[in-house]
């Protein structure tokens, strides 16, 4: 968002500079071409803002999806660790039973 705002301020400064250079520093000479220029500037700003917003949204969605996948992988890892611990515990119990009660 900061880059969008910075770009907008730069374009606003350029347009203000061009306005004062073309009207000889008088506001009385504002005409239809100036109004059309302002409308065109607004339109171009909306188009550029829409494209940047679309790109930003796509990036944010991808990052959110990666975060969800990472959390799911962490849950799966914890579950597998619990299962591995249970297997080790059962194996130790079986070994202990075999040593206390040897089979012939």
PDB file of C-alpha atoms in Angstrom:
ATOM      1  CA  UNK A   1       0.000   0.000   0.000  1.00  0.00           C
ATOM      2  CA  UNK A   2       2.855   2.372   0.674  1.00  0.00           C
ATOM      3  CA  UNK A   3       4.133   2.023  -2.865  1.00  0.00           C
ATOM      4  CA  UNK A   4       0.675   2.724  -4.270  1.00  0.00           C
ATOM      5  CA  UNK A   5       0.352   5.854  -2.142  1.00  0.00           C
ATOM      6  CA  UNK A   6       3.832   7.015  -3.114  1.00  0.00           C
ATOM      7  CA  UNK A   7       3.075   6.480  -6.796  1.00  0.00           C
ATOM      8  CA  UNK A   8      -0.194   8.375  -6.416  1.00  0.00           C
ATOM      9  CA  UNK A   9       1.517  11.321  -4.737  1.00  0.00           C
ATOM     10  CA  UNK A  10       4.200  11.462  -7.443  1.00  0.00           C
ATOM     11  CA  UNK A  11       1.567  11.427 -10.199  1.00  0.00           C
ATOM     12  CA  UNK A  12      -0.421  14.111  -8.369  1.00  0.00           C
ATOM     13  CA  UNK A  13       2.669  16.297  -8.094  1.00  0.00           C
ATOM     14  CA  UNK A  14       3.455  15.843 -11.794  1.00  0.00           C
ATOM     15  CA  UNK A  15      -0.106  16.676 -12.789  1.00  0.00           C
ATOM     16  CA  UNK A  16      -0.112  19.792 -10.581  1.00  0.00           C
ATOM     17  CA  UNK A  17       3.170  20.890 -12.093  1.00  0.00           C
ATOM     18  CA  UNK A  18       1.888  20.347 -15.621  1.00  0.00           C
ATOM     19  CA  UNK A  19      -1.345  22.195 -14.818  1.00  0.00           C
ATOM     20  CA  UNK A  20       0.487  25.278 -13.595  1.00  0.00           C
ATOM     21  CA  UNK A  21       2.904  25.186 -16.521  1.00  0.00           C
ATOM     22  CA  UNK A  22       0.078  25.040 -19.083  1.00  0.00           C
ATOM     23  CA  UNK A  23      -2.188  27.682 -17.489  1.00  0.00           C
ATOM     24  CA  UNK A  24       0.473  30.309 -16.758  1.00  0.00           C
ATOM     25  CA  UNK A  25      -0.289  30.107 -13.020  1.00  0.00           C
ATOM     26  CA  UNK A  26      -3.869  31.320 -13.397  1.00  0.00           C
ATOM     27  CA  UNK A  27      -6.912  29.344 -12.399  1.00  0.00           C
ATOM     28  CA  UNK A  28      -9.184  31.448 -14.654  1.00  0.00           C
ATOM     29  CA  UNK A  29      -8.016  29.545 -17.742  1.00  0.00           C
ATOM     30  CA  UNK A  30      -9.417  26.184 -16.632  1.00  0.00           C
ATOM     31  CA  UNK A  31     -11.346  24.729 -19.532  1.00  0.00           C
ATOM     32  CA  UNK A  32     -12.837  21.526 -20.867  1.00  0.00           C
ATOM     33  CA  UNK A  33      -9.429  19.997 -21.738  1.00  0.00           C
ATOM     34  CA  UNK A  34      -8.343  20.329 -18.120  1.00  0.00           C
ATOM     35  CA  UNK A  35     -11.503  18.630 -16.869  1.00  0.00           C
ATOM     36  CA  UNK A  36     -11.047  15.836 -19.402  1.00  0.00           C
ATOM     37  CA  UNK A  37      -7.439  15.462 -18.238  1.00  0.00           C
ATOM     38  CA  UNK A  38      -8.553  15.162 -14.624  1.00  0.00           C
ATOM     39  CA  UNK A  39     -11.145  12.534 -15.559  1.00  0.00           C
ATOM     40  CA  UNK A  40      -8.568  10.622 -17.598  1.00  0.00           C
ATOM     41  CA  UNK A  41      -6.150  10.761 -14.661  1.00  0.00           C
ATOM     42  CA  UNK A  42      -8.788   9.397 -12.320  1.00  0.00           C
ATOM     43  CA  UNK A  43      -9.576   6.616 -14.789  1.00  0.00           C
ATOM     44  CA  UNK A  44      -5.945   5.658 -15.213  1.00  0.00           C
ATOM     45  CA  UNK A  45      -5.504   5.709 -11.432  1.00  0.00           C
ATOM     46  CA  UNK A  46      -8.472   3.392 -10.973  1.00  0.00           C
ATOM     47  CA  UNK A  47      -7.170   0.998 -13.624  1.00  0.00           C
ATOM     48  CA  UNK A  48      -3.676   0.883 -12.115  1.00  0.00           C
ATOM     49  CA  UNK A  49      -5.110   0.560  -8.592  1.00  0.00           C
ATOM     50  CA  UNK A  50      -7.366  -2.278  -9.690  1.00  0.00           C
ATOM     51  CA  UNK A  51      -4.485  -4.176 -11.272  1.00  0.00           C
ATOM     52  CA  UNK A  52      -2.255  -3.726  -8.227  1.00  0.00           C
ATOM     53  CA  UNK A  53      -5.109  -4.701  -5.908  1.00  0.00           C
ATOM     54  CA  UNK A  54      -5.795  -7.836  -7.944  1.00  0.00           C
ATOM     55  CA  UNK A  55      -2.132  -8.833  -7.807  1.00  0.00           C
ATOM     56  CA  UNK A  56      -1.935  -8.108  -4.066  1.00  0.00           C
ATOM     57  CA  UNK A  57      -5.058 -10.126  -3.384  1.00  0.00           C
ATOM     58  CA  UNK A  58      -3.726 -13.096  -5.350  1.00  0.00           C
ATOM     59  CA  UNK A  59      -0.461 -12.982  -3.430  1.00  0.00           C
ATOM     60  CA  UNK A  60      -2.291 -12.737  -0.100  1.00  0.00           C
ATOM     61  CA  UNK A  61      -4.504 -15.708  -0.963  1.00  0.00           C
ATOM     62  CA  UNK A  62      -1.480 -17.816  -1.897  1.00  0.00           C
ATOM     63  CA  UNK A  63       0.302 -16.893   1.336  1.00  0.00           C
ATOM     64  CA  UNK A  64      -2.797 -17.753   3.395  1.00  0.00           C
ATOM     65  CA  UNK A  65      -3.054 -21.112   1.630  1.00  0.00           C
ATOM     66  CA  UNK A  66       0.614 -21.827   2.395  1.00  0.00           C
ATOM     67  CA  UNK A  67       0.022 -20.945   6.066  1.00  0.00           C
ATOM     68  CA  UNK A  68      -2.955 -23.304   6.247  1.00  0.00           C
ATOM     69  CA  UNK A  69      -0.963 -26.102   4.621  1.00  0.00           C
ATOM     70  CA  UNK A  70       1.915 -25.515   7.054  1.00  0.00           C
ATOM     71  CA  UNK A  71      -0.434 -25.666  10.051  1.00  0.00           C
ATOM     72  CA  UNK A  72      -1.978 -28.868   8.698  1.00  0.00           C
ATOM     73  CA  UNK A  73       1.472 -30.385   8.229  1.00  0.00           C
ATOM     74  CA  UNK A  74       2.370 -29.452  11.809  1.00  0.00           C
ATOM     75  CA  UNK A  75      -0.790 -31.158  13.079  1.00  0.00           C
ATOM     76  CA  UNK A  76      -0.025 -34.242  11.001  1.00  0.00           C
ATOM     77  CA  UNK A  77       3.529 -34.301  12.338  1.00  0.00           C
ATOM     78  CA  UNK A  78       2.331 -34.106  15.943  1.00  0.00           C
ATOM     79  CA  UNK A  79      -0.170 -36.894  15.313  1.00  0.00           C
ATOM     80  CA  UNK A  80       2.509 -39.098  13.739  1.00  0.00           C
ATOM     81  CA  UNK A  81       4.840 -38.417  16.669  1.00  0.00           C
ATOM     82  CA  UNK A  82       2.097 -39.466  19.101  1.00  0.00           C
ATOM     83  CA  UNK A  83       1.490 -42.646  17.116  1.00  0.00           C
ATOM     84  CA  UNK A  84       5.224 -43.384  17.052  1.00  0.00           C
ATOM     85  CA  UNK A  85       5.415 -42.872  20.814  1.00  0.00           C
ATOM     86  CA  UNK A  86       2.483 -45.253  21.333  1.00  0.00           C
ATOM     87  CA  UNK A  87       4.124 -47.866  19.112  1.00  0.00           C
ATOM     88  CA  UNK A  88       7.387 -47.588  21.049  1.00  0.00           C
ATOM     89  CA  UNK A  89       5.485 -47.824  24.336  1.00  0.00           C
ATOM     90  CA  UNK A  90       3.601 -50.948  23.189  1.00  0.00           C
ATOM     91  CA  UNK A  91       6.813 -52.509  21.941  1.00  0.00           C
ATOM     92  CA  UNK A  92       8.495 -51.889  25.296  1.00  0.00           C
ATOM     93  CA  UNK A  93       5.503 -53.396  27.123  1.00  0.00           C
ATOM     94  CA  UNK A  94       5.635 -56.475  24.921  1.00  0.00           C
ATOM     95  CA  UNK A  95       9.374 -56.844  25.477  1.00  0.00           C
ATOM     96  CA  UNK A  96       8.860 -56.468  29.217  1.00  0.00           C
ATOM     97  CA  UNK A  97       6.114 -59.109  29.196  1.00  0.00           C
ATOM     98  CA  UNK A  98       8.342 -61.454  27.175  1.00  0.00           C
ATOM     99  CA  UNK A  99      11.226 -61.083  29.630  1.00  0.00           C
ATOM    100  CA  UNK A 100       9.006 -61.645  32.703  1.00  0.00           C
ATOM    101  CA  UNK A 101       6.980 -64.473  31.149  1.00  0.00           C
ATOM    102  CA  UNK A 102       9.250 -66.363  28.771  1.00  0.00           C
ATOM    103  CA  UNK A 103       7.432 -68.771  26.489  1.00  0.00           C
ATOM    104  CA  UNK A 104       8.687 -72.246  25.967  1.00  0.00           C
TER     105      UNK A 104
END
